[in-house]
C-alpha cells in the first residue's frame, strides 16, 4: 500500500508515469513502406497485406451490400437488441450535440457568421485483434451518420477464412454505412488517406488501433495535405476515486475491466481508506480467477497502483495531475466534488456507474484521450466530424465604420495593400 | 488568360497546386537541437538565441508589467482607437461562441453530460519578421481571455536594441495578458511546450510562424505528451470569385493585399468575364507600383492565376476543389450561391467586404486553415481553447435498464470483466 503523503515527490511522479510506448524505428520503417506501396499499387497492396498479416483466404476487399443488409439474421435476438439499445442511447446523446450556426452584427453594416460544415468524407477504423468490436463501430458511426458526411468508409481486418463479423455489419448498417473495407493495419489507414480503386479517399480518419495503425495515422496526418486524424492514441487507463464506504467488489471489478483491455493498460485507485485498499486487493485476487483474459489483466496490474490519500480532495488533485482517460467516482455524494474534476476523458459518477456502461451503452462516446492527452484533447464528440468557417458581409457604410480600425492597423503592420483594399472602395462611396 | 474548360485536367490540377513547402532536413535538425537545448538549459538557451537570431542586445526575457501597463502612452490616439475597435468586434464575435454544457437522460436512470473545460495554460505566438503584428495578438488573445485560461503566455521576438512594440503590448493588455516572453522562433515554442525558469509550460500553442516555428510546433505536438497545437501551417492564399459587373480595382486590391504577405502567397481569380481578367491585370500593374512591399507581391503573383470559368457555379466547384484560406465573393447577389461555399477558411461576401476587414476588424478570426487544410480544419474559434469531456451518472435502476445492452455486447467482444463490473452491481440490487 502506497501512502501518497509519505513517499517522495519522485516516487509520486513515478507512480503516475505511464508505461513507455515509444514506437520502434522498425514500426516506422515498415509503415513508410506500406504507405508507399498503397500509393503505388492500391488494392493489390491491400490484398497482399490481408493475406500476409491476417492470413486471409478470401480475396475480396469490399463487403457486398447484401451481406450488410442480411447481417441481423445471423445475430441472436439478445445481441441485436443490445446493439439497437446502445445505438439509440449513443444517438440521443450525440444528437444533442448538433451544432448551430452563429450570426451577429459586430458593427452597424458588418455581419459575421460562424458556420458548420460536415467533413465530406470520413474513415472509421475498427481494430480486429482478439475480438470484433461492434461498440467501436457505433461510437464512430453514429457521429458520421448524424453529421451527414457524404462518404463514410469503415475499415476493419478480417482473419483467416472467417466471414466479417455480423455484429460489426449490423452496427454499420444501423449507422447507414455501406462502404466496408475488409482490410486492417497501416494499409487500411493509408488506403483511406490516399484512396485506392476500392477505397474512397477520406479527409479524416477516426478510431483506435495498434502501433502500426497509430504510426500510419501520425505520418499521414503530417504529410498528406488536407488529411487529419481524430486524436493521438495511447494505452487505455482508469483512475478510481473511492471513499471509505465504497464497495471493494465494485472497485475491483472496475479496475479489472480496464486491466483486461491490454497488458499496457494502467489502473489506479485513490482512496482515503486503508481498509478499502486491503479489501480491494482481496477482491481483485478473487475476481481475477474467473476472467478469460486473466493473464492480460494480471500483466496490466503490474503497471498499476492502489494509493492511500489523505482526503478525497487530495485524490482529485492527484487525478488532475495524472489526467485519466476514465475517472470513476465511487463516493457517497460526488456532487460537491464535481468542480474539482479536471483533465478527465469521461467521468463515471456513483456506485452504480461502471466504466463498461460508458464503453457500450450509456450514450457517451468511448473514444477518449488517454496517456495524459486529456489535459488538452476532447473526448470524441459530434463536432469532431465538422469544421467551422466564418462569413462576413459588409455594407459600404459598414466598411466606412470599420476603416478607422483597419487603416491604422494596416499602417502599423506595414501592409499598404491591406489598407489600399479599403481605400479603393471608400473612394467609390459618396460621402453623406 | 487561362480558360478553365479549354485546358487539360492536368493543367487544371497544376493551376491549383500550391508552391511546395517541404521543410528541409536542415530545418528539422536545427529545431531538434534547439528543443534539446531549451530542455537542458532553459532561459540560457533562449537568451543565446535572442542574441544569435534577433541580434538582441537587451538580456531580458520577460516584459516588465509596468511596460505593459504604460504601453498605450506610446501609441497615437488613432492607433489606440483602432486596436480598441478591433478588440471590441473580435470579442463580440467570439463571445457569441461561448459553449454551453449539454445534459440529457438517455434512458430512465441514465444521465449523460457533455462539459467544456477551458484549457489550463495556453501559449500564443506572434511572429516578428518584417513588422509587429498587434492583430495577431488580438485574434489569439481574445479567445484566451474569453475562455478564462489560467495561464496565458505570449511569445514574440524583439529585434536588436528595439523595445518591444507598444501596439503589441497594448493589444496584450486589452486581452489581460501579463506574461510576455521576448523570444521568438523554435526556441520560444520549445520554451512554452517544455517550460523554463521564465516561461510557464503550456498545454497548447497557437499562432503562425516561419518554417522553424512550424517545425517546432509539429515535432513537439508529436513528442510531448499532453501538448497540442492549433492547426498545420502554410503560406497564405486568397481566391476571388467575381462576376462580369465586379470592380477590377477592388479585385486587384484584394489580390495584392494577399500577395504582399509573402513571396509564397498564392492568389487566384475565377471569373466568367474575359474583360474582368484584362481589366484586373491592368489594375494590378497600376496598383503594384505604389506598394512598399511590391517586390514581395510581384513574386507571389508568379504562383498565381487569373482563370476564366464558364459560370459562377463552375467557379464554386473549382474553389471547393482548391479549398482556399480566404474566399472573396464579388458578386451582384451572393445569396443564391452561399450553399455552394465549401472548404473555405473565411468568406468575404459582396463588393465592400475586402479580406483586410477580416484580417483586422470585422470580428472574425484571421487564423485560418490554409494549404488545402480548409477541407478538414476549422478556422480558429473559441472552442479551440476548450476541451470537452463527458460525465455519466447512473442509478441502480438505470444500470439494470442498461444491462440488457452492456452484457450481450461485452460477451460478443469477449470482455468478461466488463460484464462482471455490471453483474457484481446487479447482484446487490434487490429485485422488485
Short mmCIF file of C-alpha atoms in Angstrom, two decimals, chain B residues 77-220:
data_model
loop_
_atom_site.label_atom_id
_atom_site.label_comp_id
_atom_site.label_asym_id
_atom_site.label_seq_id
_atom_site.Cartn_x
_atom_site.Cartn_y
_atom_site.Cartn_z
CA UNK B 77 -4.70 58.08 -30.38
CA UNK B 78 -5.68 56.79 -33.83
CA UNK B 79 -3.82 53.53 -33.41
CA UNK B 80 -5.08 53.07 -29.86
CA UNK B 81 -8.65 53.64 -31.04
CA UNK B 82 -8.12 51.21 -33.93
CA UNK B 83 -6.91 48.49 -31.56
CA UNK B 84 -9.82 49.20 -29.21
CA UNK B 85 -12.32 48.94 -32.06
CA UNK B 86 -10.84 45.74 -33.47
CA UNK B 87 -10.71 44.23 -29.98
CA UNK B 88 -14.34 45.07 -29.37
CA UNK B 89 -15.56 43.47 -32.62
CA UNK B 90 -13.39 40.38 -32.27
CA UNK B 91 -14.56 39.98 -28.69
CA UNK B 92 -18.23 40.33 -29.65
CA UNK B 93 -17.97 37.66 -32.32
CA UNK B 94 -16.04 35.22 -30.15
CA UNK B 95 -18.18 35.88 -27.08
CA UNK B 96 -21.12 34.57 -29.12
CA UNK B 97 -19.17 31.30 -29.36
CA UNK B 98 -19.08 30.64 -25.61
CA UNK B 99 -20.02 26.97 -25.27
CA UNK B 100 -22.89 25.54 -23.25
CA UNK B 101 -22.77 22.25 -21.43
CA UNK B 102 -25.24 19.62 -22.54
CA UNK B 103 -27.15 17.34 -20.18
CA UNK B 104 -29.76 14.73 -21.01
CA UNK B 105 -31.27 11.48 -19.84
CA UNK B 106 -30.69 8.83 -22.48
CA UNK B 107 -32.58 6.12 -20.57
CA UNK B 108 -34.52 6.25 -17.31
CA UNK B 109 -31.90 6.50 -14.59
CA UNK B 110 -29.04 7.29 -17.00
CA UNK B 111 -27.95 10.91 -17.16
CA UNK B 112 -25.20 11.97 -19.59
CA UNK B 113 -23.40 15.30 -19.80
CA UNK B 114 -21.01 16.93 -22.23
CA UNK B 115 -18.97 19.52 -20.37
CA UNK B 116 -16.50 22.16 -21.51
CA UNK B 117 -13.24 22.78 -19.68
CA UNK B 118 -11.02 25.70 -20.68
CA UNK B 119 -7.51 24.55 -21.48
CA UNK B 120 -5.46 25.43 -18.42
CA UNK B 121 -2.41 27.04 -19.95
CA UNK B 122 -2.15 28.38 -23.49
CA UNK B 123 0.74 29.85 -25.45
CA UNK B 124 0.23 32.48 -28.13
CA UNK B 125 2.94 33.01 -30.70
CA UNK B 126 3.21 36.30 -32.56
CA UNK B 127 5.86 36.32 -35.27
CA UNK B 128 8.24 39.22 -35.62
CA UNK B 129 9.56 39.30 -39.14
CA UNK B 130 9.13 42.47 -41.07
CA UNK B 131 6.52 44.13 -38.86
CA UNK B 132 4.90 43.90 -35.43
CA UNK B 133 1.52 42.19 -35.60
CA UNK B 134 -0.87 43.54 -32.96
CA UNK B 135 -3.77 41.98 -34.91
CA UNK B 136 -2.24 38.57 -34.33
CA UNK B 137 -2.22 39.26 -30.58
CA UNK B 138 -5.91 40.19 -30.65
CA UNK B 139 -7.02 37.16 -32.66
CA UNK B 140 -5.44 34.72 -30.24
CA UNK B 141 -5.62 36.80 -27.07
CA UNK B 142 -9.36 37.46 -27.16
CA UNK B 143 -10.01 33.69 -27.23
CA UNK B 144 -7.60 33.01 -24.38
CA UNK B 145 -9.25 35.76 -22.35
CA UNK B 146 -12.82 34.66 -23.05
CA UNK B 147 -12.19 31.00 -22.17
CA UNK B 148 -10.64 32.03 -18.88
CA UNK B 149 -7.39 30.10 -19.30
CA UNK B 150 -5.45 30.24 -16.03
CA UNK B 151 -2.12 30.83 -17.71
CA UNK B 152 -1.69 32.81 -20.91
CA UNK B 153 1.82 33.18 -22.31
CA UNK B 154 2.56 35.42 -25.28
CA UNK B 155 5.89 34.97 -27.05
CA UNK B 156 7.26 37.26 -29.73
CA UNK B 157 10.76 38.05 -30.95
CA UNK B 158 12.24 41.51 -30.47
CA UNK B 159 14.95 42.74 -32.80
CA UNK B 160 18.27 44.34 -31.96
CA UNK B 161 18.07 47.04 -29.34
CA UNK B 162 14.42 47.85 -30.03
CA UNK B 163 11.93 47.91 -27.23
CA UNK B 164 9.04 45.52 -27.69
CA UNK B 165 6.44 47.22 -29.88
CA UNK B 166 3.86 49.15 -27.81
CA UNK B 167 1.00 48.16 -30.13
CA UNK B 168 1.74 44.52 -29.33
CA UNK B 169 1.86 45.34 -25.63
CA UNK B 170 -1.37 47.30 -25.69
CA UNK B 171 -3.22 44.56 -27.57
CA UNK B 172 -1.91 42.09 -24.98
CA UNK B 173 -3.00 44.36 -22.15
CA UNK B 174 -6.56 44.52 -23.52
CA UNK B 175 -6.60 40.72 -23.58
CA UNK B 176 -5.45 40.54 -19.97
CA UNK B 177 -2.09 39.02 -20.84
CA UNK B 178 0.64 39.65 -18.30
CA UNK B 179 3.22 37.03 -19.28
CA UNK B 180 5.05 38.30 -22.34
CA UNK B 181 8.18 36.48 -23.41
CA UNK B 182 10.58 38.40 -25.63
CA UNK B 183 11.75 35.41 -27.57
CA UNK B 184 10.94 34.01 -30.97
CA UNK B 185 11.37 31.08 -33.30
CA UNK B 186 11.65 27.43 -32.40
CA UNK B 187 13.20 28.35 -29.04
CA UNK B 188 10.07 30.21 -27.94
CA UNK B 189 7.82 27.33 -28.98
CA UNK B 190 10.01 24.82 -27.14
CA UNK B 191 10.05 27.03 -24.03
CA UNK B 192 6.24 27.17 -23.96
CA UNK B 193 5.88 23.43 -24.54
CA UNK B 194 8.50 22.41 -22.00
CA UNK B 195 8.65 25.34 -19.56
CA UNK B 196 11.77 27.21 -18.44
CA UNK B 197 12.61 29.36 -15.41
CA UNK B 198 10.89 32.39 -17.01
CA UNK B 199 8.37 30.69 -19.26
CA UNK B 200 5.47 28.71 -17.81
CA UNK B 201 4.78 25.40 -19.51
CA UNK B 202 1.55 25.43 -21.54
CA UNK B 203 -0.76 22.73 -22.92
CA UNK B 204 -1.40 24.21 -26.35
CA UNK B 205 0.40 26.67 -28.58
CA UNK B 206 -1.40 28.83 -31.14
CA UNK B 207 -0.29 31.16 -33.86
CA UNK B 208 1.59 31.39 -37.14
CA UNK B 209 5.33 31.44 -37.73
CA UNK B 210 8.18 30.67 -40.09
CA UNK B 211 9.41 27.20 -41.03
CA UNK B 212 11.33 26.81 -37.74
CA UNK B 213 8.28 27.72 -35.67
CA UNK B 214 6.10 25.39 -37.72
CA UNK B 215 8.59 22.54 -37.42
CA UNK B 216 8.93 23.06 -33.64
CA UNK B 217 5.16 23.03 -33.20
CA UNK B 218 4.90 19.88 -35.28
CA UNK B 219 7.69 17.99 -33.51
CA UNK B 220 6.62 18.97 -30.00
#
